[in-house]
Structures are given as C-alpha cells and as structure tokens.
C-alpha cells in the first residue's frame, strides 16, 4: 500500500470522535450512514453495541475516525458496568465527542448521567438531536434540556438530524471537522473500519440473531468464533458458536426443526457476501455458557 494514500491534503484535519448516547438513540445508524457501510449492528433491542467500534469517514476536509460506544445504561450488573466504563474512558481520550439525543423520548436519569459525563468536555462536543422526522419528536423539550445541561454551548454545534433518512448527517460531519485538529490520517483513505474479520463476522451473526429473538434473550447471548481459515483464495471457512446462558434458551435459538438457527445462518451469509470479497462458509452451532455475563474471562474476550 503506497504512502501517498496515507497523507492528507495540506491543511486537512483528522480526529478521533467518540459517539455517546442512551441505548437506541441511533448511534449505530449514524455510524453506518456516515461511513457508508454496515459497520455497527442496528437493532430495535436496546444496548446492542458492546464494543468500541471504529467507522471511518474520509472527505476533502480530512478524516474522522468514529468510535461507537455502548449505550450508557444505569445498572449495577457486571456487564453494564463494564460497558459504561468503556464509554467513559473513550470520552476522555477522544479529539471530539458526538452526543446523540433521541428527541422522541423524555430526558430522565440516564440522559442526565450522560450529560454529566460529557459536560466537562463541552468545548469539544457536537450534539445531534436525532429522529427529528418522527411524529413523536419534541425538539423544544430536547433544547430545554440542553440549555440546562450545557449552558453557553455554541448553538452552531447543536444540529437537528435524522440518521435513518440521512438528514442533517453532513451538517454534523462539518461541525465535527470544525473541532478536528490538523494532522496526518490515522488510516488509509480506502478504509471504512479497522475491525478484524473474525470480529466483523461475529457481530454479523449476533446482529442477525438479535433481530430475530425475543427482547430479553439477545442480551443473554454472545458469539464465539471457534475456528476460521482460508480454504482457498476465494473461500473462508468459519466455525462459530452462538452462546447462551441457560439450556432453555438454547432451544429457543435453535427453533422448531432448527428453523431459527437456519434463518440466522442464512441471513449472516447474505450479509457476509455484501461485505467480503470472498465466499464465507459458516458452520453455526448453539452452546450453553452458564451465567457468562458474570464471568470476567468471557467479558474480557468479547468487550474489546
């Protein structure tokens, strides 16, 4: 790969941008829309994102490297505490922050918690008021909340947006470029994510499972890549396990006549075909890993 791809134009900017917000505010939808590729899982299930996922946007203005943090959620469960720490650490280390607020919901304790974490870094924050296109949207309530939580914030850095319909996304990007320092690109221009192949495949499988299972069950599963190897230049063989906490959950994921696990596998292969330049063969099983959400060894592996 030639070095010329890694050098930005003179005066171009580069920034590491942390995306924060409550579960299901549209963080992953924004990331996928902005980067133009399916980088992060989009699901109606709250707190879908478990890892700091990078999506990369390149333009004539420079490069923005986005980190999609887990939706911050008030809970004393070990998994949720680890997710919150991941987001908090990322806020401190970033060049800029994108705080996304769902304008269709009331701004309760969780929103106040996030605002309190972001407020000390208001000078490097852009706030996007998402879902403005919804009939349930209340921009006035969101603006009143911001006036109290972020007094003196530059109004030019508060932007109305619909990430789903790609409305206002470019305005958000321009505001973030305004905060970005000049500097060399962190990644070659052809990159739109830095995720490893095994992680991307595990996230594809988890996303397809989450979109097909009952509301509580998705939080009780994770994907483990057991084995992965290139069988040829055009074929990748993957053996993976969908892991759940209890034996009763295993039957739900498999489904009657193995119908559910087949749906998940087929949908995952279709998504892989859209992303990877080679064929993916997937052997997908369901296993029980009892009470995995309380095991540090498992959490250390899946929360990267």
PDB file of C-alpha atoms in Angstrom:
ATOM      1  CA  UNK A   1       0.000   0.000   0.000  1.00  0.00           C
ATOM      2  CA  UNK A   2       1.606   3.276  -1.084  1.00  0.00           C
ATOM      3  CA  UNK A   3       2.279   6.050   1.386  1.00  0.00           C
ATOM      4  CA  UNK A   4       0.519   8.617  -0.787  1.00  0.00           C
ATOM      5  CA  UNK A   5      -2.844   7.219   0.343  1.00  0.00           C
ATOM      6  CA  UNK A   6      -1.929   7.846   3.967  1.00  0.00           C
ATOM      7  CA  UNK A   7      -1.086  11.542   3.521  1.00  0.00           C
ATOM      8  CA  UNK A   8      -3.990  14.021   3.752  1.00  0.00           C
ATOM      9  CA  UNK A   9      -4.142  17.175   1.649  1.00  0.00           C
ATOM     10  CA  UNK A  10      -2.365  20.233   3.074  1.00  0.00           C
ATOM     11  CA  UNK A  11      -4.471  21.687   5.888  1.00  0.00           C
ATOM     12  CA  UNK A  12      -6.656  18.586   6.168  1.00  0.00           C
ATOM     13  CA  UNK A  13      -7.903  17.543   9.561  1.00  0.00           C
ATOM     14  CA  UNK A  14      -8.006  14.267  11.465  1.00  0.00           C
ATOM     15  CA  UNK A  15      -9.957  13.461  14.625  1.00  0.00           C
ATOM     16  CA  UNK A  16     -10.900  10.504  16.786  1.00  0.00           C
ATOM     17  CA  UNK A  17     -14.594  11.058  17.535  1.00  0.00           C
ATOM     18  CA  UNK A  18     -16.486   9.287  20.323  1.00  0.00           C
ATOM     19  CA  UNK A  19     -20.228   8.781  19.796  1.00  0.00           C
ATOM     20  CA  UNK A  20     -22.223   8.718  23.049  1.00  0.00           C
ATOM     21  CA  UNK A  21     -25.889   8.469  23.914  1.00  0.00           C
ATOM     22  CA  UNK A  22     -28.546   6.369  25.574  1.00  0.00           C
ATOM     23  CA  UNK A  23     -29.390   2.912  24.202  1.00  0.00           C
ATOM     24  CA  UNK A  24     -31.310   3.024  20.907  1.00  0.00           C
ATOM     25  CA  UNK A  25     -30.720   6.725  20.217  1.00  0.00           C
ATOM     26  CA  UNK A  26     -29.433   5.979  16.709  1.00  0.00           C
ATOM     27  CA  UNK A  27     -25.668   5.928  17.310  1.00  0.00           C
ATOM     28  CA  UNK A  28     -25.082   2.834  15.188  1.00  0.00           C
ATOM     29  CA  UNK A  29     -27.424   4.092  12.469  1.00  0.00           C
ATOM     30  CA  UNK A  30     -25.470   7.351  12.304  1.00  0.00           C
ATOM     31  CA  UNK A  31     -22.159   5.485  12.136  1.00  0.00           C
ATOM     32  CA  UNK A  32     -23.337   3.255   9.302  1.00  0.00           C
ATOM     33  CA  UNK A  33     -24.858   6.196   7.388  1.00  0.00           C
ATOM     34  CA  UNK A  34     -21.793   8.405   7.816  1.00  0.00           C
ATOM     35  CA  UNK A  35     -19.278   5.714   6.842  1.00  0.00           C
ATOM     36  CA  UNK A  36     -21.450   4.389   4.013  1.00  0.00           C
ATOM     37  CA  UNK A  37     -21.013   0.776   5.132  1.00  0.00           C
ATOM     38  CA  UNK A  38     -22.638  -1.551   7.736  1.00  0.00           C
ATOM     39  CA  UNK A  39     -20.022  -1.127  10.469  1.00  0.00           C
ATOM     40  CA  UNK A  40     -22.217  -1.428  13.558  1.00  0.00           C
ATOM     41  CA  UNK A  41     -25.261  -3.542  14.443  1.00  0.00           C
ATOM     42  CA  UNK A  42     -28.576  -1.730  14.030  1.00  0.00           C
ATOM     43  CA  UNK A  43     -31.363  -3.278  16.103  1.00  0.00           C
ATOM     44  CA  UNK A  44     -34.513  -2.303  17.965  1.00  0.00           C
ATOM     45  CA  UNK A  45     -33.059  -4.039  21.032  1.00  0.00           C
ATOM     46  CA  UNK A  46     -31.531  -1.506  23.478  1.00  0.00           C
ATOM     47  CA  UNK A  47     -27.797  -1.555  24.198  1.00  0.00           C
ATOM     48  CA  UNK A  48     -26.903  -3.549  21.106  1.00  0.00           C
ATOM     49  CA  UNK A  49     -23.332  -2.260  20.863  1.00  0.00           C
ATOM     50  CA  UNK A  50     -20.872  -3.871  23.297  1.00  0.00           C
ATOM     51  CA  UNK A  51     -17.557  -2.789  21.814  1.00  0.00           C
ATOM     52  CA  UNK A  52     -15.882   0.430  20.752  1.00  0.00           C
ATOM     53  CA  UNK A  53     -16.407   0.074  17.010  1.00  0.00           C
ATOM     54  CA  UNK A  54     -14.500   2.238  14.563  1.00  0.00           C
ATOM     55  CA  UNK A  55     -16.087   3.657  11.437  1.00  0.00           C
ATOM     56  CA  UNK A  56     -14.006   5.924   9.209  1.00  0.00           C
ATOM     57  CA  UNK A  57     -15.208   8.874   7.140  1.00  0.00           C
ATOM     58  CA  UNK A  58     -12.846  10.386   4.544  1.00  0.00           C
ATOM     59  CA  UNK A  59     -13.581  13.625   2.689  1.00  0.00           C
ATOM     60  CA  UNK A  60     -11.762  16.577   1.171  1.00  0.00           C
ATOM     61  CA  UNK A  61     -11.729  18.093   4.677  1.00  0.00           C
ATOM     62  CA  UNK A  62      -9.834  15.177   6.200  1.00  0.00           C
ATOM     63  CA  UNK A  63     -10.568  12.018   8.185  1.00  0.00           C
ATOM     64  CA  UNK A  64     -12.962  11.383  11.070  1.00  0.00           C
ATOM     65  CA  UNK A  65     -12.492   8.092  12.937  1.00  0.00           C
ATOM     66  CA  UNK A  66     -15.659   7.310  14.880  1.00  0.00           C
ATOM     67  CA  UNK A  67     -15.923   5.082  17.925  1.00  0.00           C
ATOM     68  CA  UNK A  68     -19.443   3.805  18.632  1.00  0.00           C
ATOM     69  CA  UNK A  69     -19.598   3.287  22.390  1.00  0.00           C
ATOM     70  CA  UNK A  70     -22.172   1.150  24.211  1.00  0.00           C
ATOM     71  CA  UNK A  71     -25.399   2.947  25.081  1.00  0.00           C
ATOM     72  CA  UNK A  72     -24.940   4.206  28.635  1.00  0.00           C
ATOM     73  CA  UNK A  73     -27.382   2.499  30.957  1.00  0.00           C
ATOM     74  CA  UNK A  74     -27.916   2.745  34.730  1.00  0.00           C
ATOM     75  CA  UNK A  75     -27.398  -0.732  36.199  1.00  0.00           C
ATOM     76  CA  UNK A  76     -25.156  -2.476  38.709  1.00  0.00           C
ATOM     77  CA  UNK A  77     -24.809  -5.648  36.596  1.00  0.00           C
ATOM     78  CA  UNK A  78     -21.195  -6.504  35.793  1.00  0.00           C
ATOM     79  CA  UNK A  79     -21.728  -6.377  32.030  1.00  0.00           C
ATOM     80  CA  UNK A  80     -23.409  -2.959  32.179  1.00  0.00           C
ATOM     81  CA  UNK A  81     -20.719  -1.564  34.495  1.00  0.00           C
ATOM     82  CA  UNK A  82     -18.037  -2.686  32.050  1.00  0.00           C
ATOM     83  CA  UNK A  83     -19.925  -1.140  29.128  1.00  0.00           C
ATOM     84  CA  UNK A  84     -20.274   2.186  30.947  1.00  0.00           C
ATOM     85  CA  UNK A  85     -16.553   2.258  31.807  1.00  0.00           C
ATOM     86  CA  UNK A  86     -15.718   1.629  28.133  1.00  0.00           C
ATOM     87  CA  UNK A  87     -17.772   4.653  27.094  1.00  0.00           C
ATOM     88  CA  UNK A  88     -16.421   6.887  29.875  1.00  0.00           C
ATOM     89  CA  UNK A  89     -12.791   6.099  29.025  1.00  0.00           C
ATOM     90  CA  UNK A  90     -13.393   6.783  25.354  1.00  0.00           C
ATOM     91  CA  UNK A  91     -14.915  10.207  26.089  1.00  0.00           C
ATOM     92  CA  UNK A  92     -11.728  11.316  27.842  1.00  0.00           C
ATOM     93  CA  UNK A  93      -9.369  10.104  25.120  1.00  0.00           C
ATOM     94  CA  UNK A  94     -11.131  11.468  22.032  1.00  0.00           C
ATOM     95  CA  UNK A  95     -10.425  14.603  19.978  1.00  0.00           C
ATOM     96  CA  UNK A  96     -14.147  15.309  19.662  1.00  0.00           C
ATOM     97  CA  UNK A  97     -17.444  13.977  21.028  1.00  0.00           C
ATOM     98  CA  UNK A  98     -20.718  13.435  19.201  1.00  0.00           C
ATOM     99  CA  UNK A  99     -23.539  13.296  21.732  1.00  0.00           C
ATOM    100  CA  UNK A 100     -26.735  11.965  20.126  1.00  0.00           C
ATOM    101  CA  UNK A 101     -30.071  12.633  21.811  1.00  0.00           C
ATOM    102  CA  UNK A 102     -33.293  10.860  20.899  1.00  0.00           C
ATOM    103  CA  UNK A 103     -35.882  13.630  20.615  1.00  0.00           C
ATOM    104  CA  UNK A 104     -38.794  11.176  20.847  1.00  0.00           C
ATOM    105  CA  UNK A 105     -38.063  10.253  24.480  1.00  0.00           C
ATOM    106  CA  UNK A 106     -38.168  12.045  27.828  1.00  0.00           C
ATOM    107  CA  UNK A 107     -34.834  13.084  29.311  1.00  0.00           C
ATOM    108  CA  UNK A 108     -34.654  11.199  32.605  1.00  0.00           C
ATOM    109  CA  UNK A 109     -31.872   9.973  34.878  1.00  0.00           C
ATOM    110  CA  UNK A 110     -29.944   8.137  32.148  1.00  0.00           C
ATOM    111  CA  UNK A 111     -29.847  11.238  29.953  1.00  0.00           C
ATOM    112  CA  UNK A 112     -28.731  13.335  32.919  1.00  0.00           C
ATOM    113  CA  UNK A 113     -25.954  10.825  33.645  1.00  0.00           C
ATOM    114  CA  UNK A 114     -24.624  11.060  30.096  1.00  0.00           C
ATOM    115  CA  UNK A 115     -24.867  14.850  30.068  1.00  0.00           C
ATOM    116  CA  UNK A 116     -22.876  14.995  33.310  1.00  0.00           C
ATOM    117  CA  UNK A 117     -20.123  12.856  31.742  1.00  0.00           C
ATOM    118  CA  UNK A 118     -19.993  14.919  28.559  1.00  0.00           C
ATOM    119  CA  UNK A 119     -20.447  18.420  30.035  1.00  0.00           C
ATOM    120  CA  UNK A 120     -16.804  18.780  31.232  1.00  0.00           C
ATOM    121  CA  UNK A 121     -15.777  18.300  27.597  1.00  0.00           C
ATOM    122  CA  UNK A 122     -18.365  20.663  26.087  1.00  0.00           C
ATOM    123  CA  UNK A 123     -15.645  22.565  24.238  1.00  0.00           C
ATOM    124  CA  UNK A 124     -15.037  19.520  22.027  1.00  0.00           C
ATOM    125  CA  UNK A 125     -18.672  18.331  21.733  1.00  0.00           C
ATOM    126  CA  UNK A 126     -21.234  18.389  18.925  1.00  0.00           C
ATOM    127  CA  UNK A 127     -24.813  17.494  19.890  1.00  0.00           C
ATOM    128  CA  UNK A 128     -27.153  15.874  17.363  1.00  0.00           C
ATOM    129  CA  UNK A 129     -30.897  15.921  18.033  1.00  0.00           C
ATOM    130  CA  UNK A 130     -31.900  12.707  16.283  1.00  0.00           C
ATOM    131  CA  UNK A 131     -35.223  11.385  14.929  1.00  0.00           C
ATOM    132  CA  UNK A 132     -36.450  14.872  14.057  1.00  0.00           C
ATOM    133  CA  UNK A 133     -38.613  13.298  11.332  1.00  0.00           C
ATOM    134  CA  UNK A 134     -40.678  11.299  13.856  1.00  0.00           C
ATOM    135  CA  UNK A 135     -44.192  12.375  14.822  1.00  0.00           C
ATOM    136  CA  UNK A 136     -43.174  11.769  18.455  1.00  0.00           C
ATOM    137  CA  UNK A 137     -40.195  14.138  18.231  1.00  0.00           C
ATOM    138  CA  UNK A 138     -40.142  17.081  20.653  1.00  0.00           C
ATOM    139  CA  UNK A 139     -37.269  19.367  19.733  1.00  0.00           C
ATOM    140  CA  UNK A 140     -38.385  22.010  22.239  1.00  0.00           C
ATOM    141  CA  UNK A 141     -38.036  19.561  25.162  1.00  0.00           C
ATOM    142  CA  UNK A 142     -34.602  18.480  23.960  1.00  0.00           C
ATOM    143  CA  UNK A 143     -33.461  22.084  23.565  1.00  0.00           C
ATOM    144  CA  UNK A 144     -34.727  22.963  27.045  1.00  0.00           C
ATOM    145  CA  UNK A 145     -32.782  20.016  28.480  1.00  0.00           C
ATOM    146  CA  UNK A 146     -29.619  21.149  26.709  1.00  0.00           C
ATOM    147  CA  UNK A 147     -29.988  24.727  27.908  1.00  0.00           C
ATOM    148  CA  UNK A 148     -29.868  23.433  31.465  1.00  0.00           C
ATOM    149  CA  UNK A 149     -27.214  20.751  30.999  1.00  0.00           C
ATOM    150  CA  UNK A 150     -24.907  22.727  28.653  1.00  0.00           C
ATOM    151  CA  UNK A 151     -25.275  26.440  29.419  1.00  0.00           C
ATOM    152  CA  UNK A 152     -23.335  28.597  27.000  1.00  0.00           C
ATOM    153  CA  UNK A 153     -22.873  25.866  24.369  1.00  0.00           C
ATOM    154  CA  UNK A 154     -22.428  27.291  20.865  1.00  0.00           C
ATOM    155  CA  UNK A 155     -25.817  26.858  19.090  1.00  0.00           C
ATOM    156  CA  UNK A 156     -23.932  26.062  15.871  1.00  0.00           C
ATOM    157  CA  UNK A 157     -22.857  22.778  17.475  1.00  0.00           C
ATOM    158  CA  UNK A 158     -26.444  21.661  18.174  1.00  0.00           C
ATOM    159  CA  UNK A 159     -27.817  20.087  14.996  1.00  0.00           C
ATOM    160  CA  UNK A 160     -31.177  18.511  14.160  1.00  0.00           C
ATOM    161  CA  UNK A 161     -30.768  15.162  12.413  1.00  0.00           C
ATOM    162  CA  UNK A 162     -32.428  12.026  11.119  1.00  0.00           C
ATOM    163  CA  UNK A 163     -29.662   9.424  10.905  1.00  0.00           C
ATOM    164  CA  UNK A 164     -32.041   6.876   9.403  1.00  0.00           C
ATOM    165  CA  UNK A 165     -33.020   9.138   6.497  1.00  0.00           C
ATOM    166  CA  UNK A 166     -29.579  10.770   6.124  1.00  0.00           C
ATOM    167  CA  UNK A 167     -30.931  14.217   7.002  1.00  0.00           C
ATOM    168  CA  UNK A 168     -28.528  16.561   8.757  1.00  0.00           C
ATOM    169  CA  UNK A 169     -25.727  13.973   8.817  1.00  0.00           C
ATOM    170  CA  UNK A 170     -23.455  16.103   6.630  1.00  0.00           C
ATOM    171  CA  UNK A 171     -24.097  19.112   8.887  1.00  0.00           C
ATOM    172  CA  UNK A 172     -22.965  17.027  11.860  1.00  0.00           C
ATOM    173  CA  UNK A 173     -19.824  15.966   9.988  1.00  0.00           C
ATOM    174  CA  UNK A 174     -18.982  19.567   9.090  1.00  0.00           C
ATOM    175  CA  UNK A 175     -19.336  20.626  12.727  1.00  0.00           C
ATOM    176  CA  UNK A 176     -17.005  17.815  13.805  1.00  0.00           C
ATOM    177  CA  UNK A 177     -14.439  18.784  11.191  1.00  0.00           C
ATOM    178  CA  UNK A 178     -14.602  22.249  12.722  1.00  0.00           C
ATOM    179  CA  UNK A 179     -13.353  20.774  16.003  1.00  0.00           C
ATOM    180  CA  UNK A 180     -10.761  18.469  14.437  1.00  0.00           C
ATOM    181  CA  UNK A 181      -7.063  19.383  14.633  1.00  0.00           C
ATOM    182  CA  UNK A 182      -4.825  19.344  11.577  1.00  0.00           C
ATOM    183  CA  UNK A 183      -2.797  16.170  11.284  1.00  0.00           C
ATOM    184  CA  UNK A 184      -1.971  13.015   9.319  1.00  0.00           C
ATOM    185  CA  UNK A 185      -4.634  10.418   8.674  1.00  0.00           C
ATOM    186  CA  UNK A 186      -4.875   7.546  11.132  1.00  0.00           C
ATOM    187  CA  UNK A 187      -5.895   5.096   8.354  1.00  0.00           C
ATOM    188  CA  UNK A 188      -5.509   4.836   4.557  1.00  0.00           C
ATOM    189  CA  UNK A 189      -8.343   6.581   2.704  1.00  0.00           C
ATOM    190  CA  UNK A 190      -9.846   3.354   1.352  1.00  0.00           C
ATOM    191  CA  UNK A 191     -10.567   2.093   4.891  1.00  0.00           C
ATOM    192  CA  UNK A 192     -14.045   2.500   6.392  1.00  0.00           C
ATOM    193  CA  UNK A 193     -13.411   0.385   9.512  1.00  0.00           C
ATOM    194  CA  UNK A 194     -10.475  -1.202  11.350  1.00  0.00           C
ATOM    195  CA  UNK A 195     -12.410  -4.224  12.594  1.00  0.00           C
ATOM    196  CA  UNK A 196     -10.765  -7.628  12.209  1.00  0.00           C
ATOM    197  CA  UNK A 197     -12.553 -10.204  10.053  1.00  0.00           C
ATOM    198  CA  UNK A 198     -13.395 -12.532  12.955  1.00  0.00           C
ATOM    199  CA  UNK A 199     -14.947  -9.662  14.925  1.00  0.00           C
ATOM    200  CA  UNK A 200     -16.974  -8.466  11.938  1.00  0.00           C
ATOM    201  CA  UNK A 201     -18.349 -11.951  11.321  1.00  0.00           C
ATOM    202  CA  UNK A 202     -19.214 -12.462  14.992  1.00  0.00           C
ATOM    203  CA  UNK A 203     -21.036  -9.101  15.015  1.00  0.00           C
ATOM    204  CA  UNK A 204     -22.939 -10.005  11.834  1.00  0.00           C
ATOM    205  CA  UNK A 205     -24.113 -13.271  13.414  1.00  0.00           C
ATOM    206  CA  UNK A 206     -25.044 -11.554  16.687  1.00  0.00           C
ATOM    207  CA  UNK A 207     -26.927  -8.834  14.828  1.00  0.00           C
ATOM    208  CA  UNK A 208     -28.969 -11.331  12.818  1.00  0.00           C
ATOM    209  CA  UNK A 209     -29.754 -13.279  15.999  1.00  0.00           C
ATOM    210  CA  UNK A 210     -30.791 -10.155  17.909  1.00  0.00           C
ATOM    211  CA  UNK A 211     -33.197  -9.084  15.196  1.00  0.00           C
ATOM    212  CA  UNK A 212     -35.000 -12.432  15.333  1.00  0.00           C
ATOM    213  CA  UNK A 213     -35.210 -13.241  19.044  1.00  0.00           C
ATOM    214  CA  UNK A 214     -37.337 -12.008  21.936  1.00  0.00           C
ATOM    215  CA  UNK A 215     -36.372  -8.781  23.677  1.00  0.00           C
ATOM    216  CA  UNK A 216     -34.565 -10.233  26.710  1.00  0.00           C
ATOM    217  CA  UNK A 217     -32.774 -13.139  25.052  1.00  0.00           C
ATOM    218  CA  UNK A 218     -30.397 -11.071  22.843  1.00  0.00           C
ATOM    219  CA  UNK A 219     -28.622  -9.740  25.936  1.00  0.00           C
ATOM    220  CA  UNK A 220     -28.052 -13.320  27.083  1.00  0.00           C
ATOM    221  CA  UNK A 221     -26.084 -14.377  24.019  1.00  0.00           C
ATOM    222  CA  UNK A 222     -22.684 -13.772  22.501  1.00  0.00           C
ATOM    223  CA  UNK A 223     -20.843 -15.221  19.506  1.00  0.00           C
ATOM    224  CA  UNK A 224     -17.590 -17.156  19.762  1.00  0.00           C
ATOM    225  CA  UNK A 225     -15.522 -17.849  16.661  1.00  0.00           C
ATOM    226  CA  UNK A 226     -14.201 -21.365  17.237  1.00  0.00           C
ATOM    227  CA  UNK A 227     -12.122 -21.679  14.076  1.00  0.00           C
ATOM    228  CA  UNK A 228     -11.506 -19.620  10.949  1.00  0.00           C
ATOM    229  CA  UNK A 229      -9.236 -20.327   7.982  1.00  0.00           C
ATOM    230  CA  UNK A 230      -8.893 -19.535   4.309  1.00  0.00           C
ATOM    231  CA  UNK A 231      -9.628 -22.748   2.405  1.00  0.00           C
ATOM    232  CA  UNK A 232      -8.541 -21.025  -0.810  1.00  0.00           C
ATOM    233  CA  UNK A 233      -8.029 -17.503  -2.143  1.00  0.00           C
ATOM    234  CA  UNK A 234     -11.785 -17.217  -2.669  1.00  0.00           C
ATOM    235  CA  UNK A 235     -13.214 -19.135   0.306  1.00  0.00           C
ATOM    236  CA  UNK A 236     -13.146 -18.533   4.076  1.00  0.00           C
ATOM    237  CA  UNK A 237     -14.341 -21.337   6.352  1.00  0.00           C
ATOM    238  CA  UNK A 238     -15.743 -20.259   9.731  1.00  0.00           C
ATOM    239  CA  UNK A 239     -16.940 -22.379  12.656  1.00  0.00           C
ATOM    240  CA  UNK A 240     -18.850 -20.318  15.221  1.00  0.00           C
ATOM    241  CA  UNK A 241     -20.984 -20.795  18.324  1.00  0.00           C
ATOM    242  CA  UNK A 242     -23.941 -18.745  19.481  1.00  0.00           C
ATOM    243  CA  UNK A 243     -23.555 -18.960  23.264  1.00  0.00           C
ATOM    244  CA  UNK A 244     -26.473 -18.550  25.678  1.00  0.00           C
ATOM    245  CA  UNK A 245     -26.716 -18.698  29.463  1.00  0.00           C
ATOM    246  CA  UNK A 246     -29.240 -21.478  30.029  1.00  0.00           C
ATOM    247  CA  UNK A 247     -30.294 -24.763  28.444  1.00  0.00           C
ATOM    248  CA  UNK A 248     -33.851 -23.459  27.966  1.00  0.00           C
ATOM    249  CA  UNK A 249     -32.503 -20.584  25.850  1.00  0.00           C
ATOM    250  CA  UNK A 250     -30.639 -22.993  23.602  1.00  0.00           C
ATOM    251  CA  UNK A 251     -33.896 -24.478  22.323  1.00  0.00           C
ATOM    252  CA  UNK A 252     -35.274 -21.021  21.526  1.00  0.00           C
ATOM    253  CA  UNK A 253     -32.222 -20.081  19.459  1.00  0.00           C
ATOM    254  CA  UNK A 254     -32.251 -23.393  17.585  1.00  0.00           C
ATOM    255  CA  UNK A 255     -36.011 -23.200  16.992  1.00  0.00           C
ATOM    256  CA  UNK A 256     -38.506 -25.844  15.946  1.00  0.00           C
ATOM    257  CA  UNK A 257     -36.896 -28.167  13.438  1.00  0.00           C
ATOM    258  CA  UNK A 258     -33.750 -25.968  13.649  1.00  0.00           C
ATOM    259  CA  UNK A 259     -35.652 -23.268  11.742  1.00  0.00           C
ATOM    260  CA  UNK A 260     -34.374 -20.309  13.789  1.00  0.00           C
ATOM    261  CA  UNK A 261     -30.662 -21.146  13.683  1.00  0.00           C
ATOM    262  CA  UNK A 262     -31.019 -21.792   9.937  1.00  0.00           C
ATOM    263  CA  UNK A 263     -32.553 -18.329   9.451  1.00  0.00           C
ATOM    264  CA  UNK A 264     -29.722 -16.727  11.410  1.00  0.00           C
ATOM    265  CA  UNK A 265     -27.082 -18.625   9.444  1.00  0.00           C
ATOM    266  CA  UNK A 266     -28.574 -17.835   6.008  1.00  0.00           C
ATOM    267  CA  UNK A 267     -29.043 -14.138   6.850  1.00  0.00           C
ATOM    268  CA  UNK A 268     -25.485 -13.935   8.182  1.00  0.00           C
ATOM    269  CA  UNK A 269     -24.090 -15.448   4.993  1.00  0.00           C
ATOM    270  CA  UNK A 270     -26.036 -12.928   2.882  1.00  0.00           C
ATOM    271  CA  UNK A 271     -24.577 -10.060   4.925  1.00  0.00           C
ATOM    272  CA  UNK A 272     -21.068 -11.518   4.632  1.00  0.00           C
ATOM    273  CA  UNK A 273     -21.479 -11.736   0.857  1.00  0.00           C
ATOM    274  CA  UNK A 274     -22.193  -7.990   0.770  1.00  0.00           C
ATOM    275  CA  UNK A 275     -19.056  -7.140   2.737  1.00  0.00           C
ATOM    276  CA  UNK A 276     -16.240  -9.577   1.989  1.00  0.00           C
ATOM    277  CA  UNK A 277     -14.537 -10.128  -1.407  1.00  0.00           C
ATOM    278  CA  UNK A 278     -14.537 -13.907  -0.886  1.00  0.00           C
ATOM    279  CA  UNK A 279     -17.126 -16.566  -0.134  1.00  0.00           C
ATOM    280  CA  UNK A 280     -17.761 -17.340   3.534  1.00  0.00           C
ATOM    281  CA  UNK A 281     -18.797 -20.844   4.582  1.00  0.00           C
ATOM    282  CA  UNK A 282     -20.373 -20.856   8.047  1.00  0.00           C
ATOM    283  CA  UNK A 283     -20.851 -23.761  10.451  1.00  0.00           C
ATOM    284  CA  UNK A 284     -23.046 -22.301  13.207  1.00  0.00           C
ATOM    285  CA  UNK A 285     -23.880 -24.126  16.456  1.00  0.00           C
ATOM    286  CA  UNK A 286     -25.633 -23.138  19.698  1.00  0.00           C
ATOM    287  CA  UNK A 287     -23.895 -23.751  23.043  1.00  0.00           C
ATOM    288  CA  UNK A 288     -24.609 -23.046  26.700  1.00  0.00           C
ATOM    289  CA  UNK A 289     -22.100 -20.967  28.701  1.00  0.00           C
ATOM    290  CA  UNK A 290     -23.853 -20.745  32.062  1.00  0.00           C
ATOM    291  CA  UNK A 291     -24.034 -17.233  33.569  1.00  0.00           C
ATOM    292  CA  UNK A 292     -21.408 -15.908  31.132  1.00  0.00           C
ATOM    293  CA  UNK A 293     -22.355 -12.282  31.839  1.00  0.00           C
ATOM    294  CA  UNK A 294     -20.807 -12.634  35.294  1.00  0.00           C
ATOM    295  CA  UNK A 295     -17.543 -14.198  34.063  1.00  0.00           C
ATOM    296  CA  UNK A 296     -14.586 -11.852  33.702  1.00  0.00           C
ATOM    297  CA  UNK A 297     -12.795 -14.257  31.364  1.00  0.00           C
ATOM    298  CA  UNK A 298     -15.681 -14.115  28.861  1.00  0.00           C
ATOM    299  CA  UNK A 299     -16.222 -10.371  29.224  1.00  0.00           C
ATOM    300  CA  UNK A 300     -12.526  -9.714  28.605  1.00  0.00           C
ATOM    301  CA  UNK A 301     -12.756 -11.574  25.298  1.00  0.00           C
ATOM    302  CA  UNK A 302     -15.963 -10.073  23.934  1.00  0.00           C
ATOM    303  CA  UNK A 303     -15.522  -6.481  25.166  1.00  0.00           C
ATOM    304  CA  UNK A 304     -12.584  -5.392  23.032  1.00  0.00           C
TER     305      UNK A 304
END
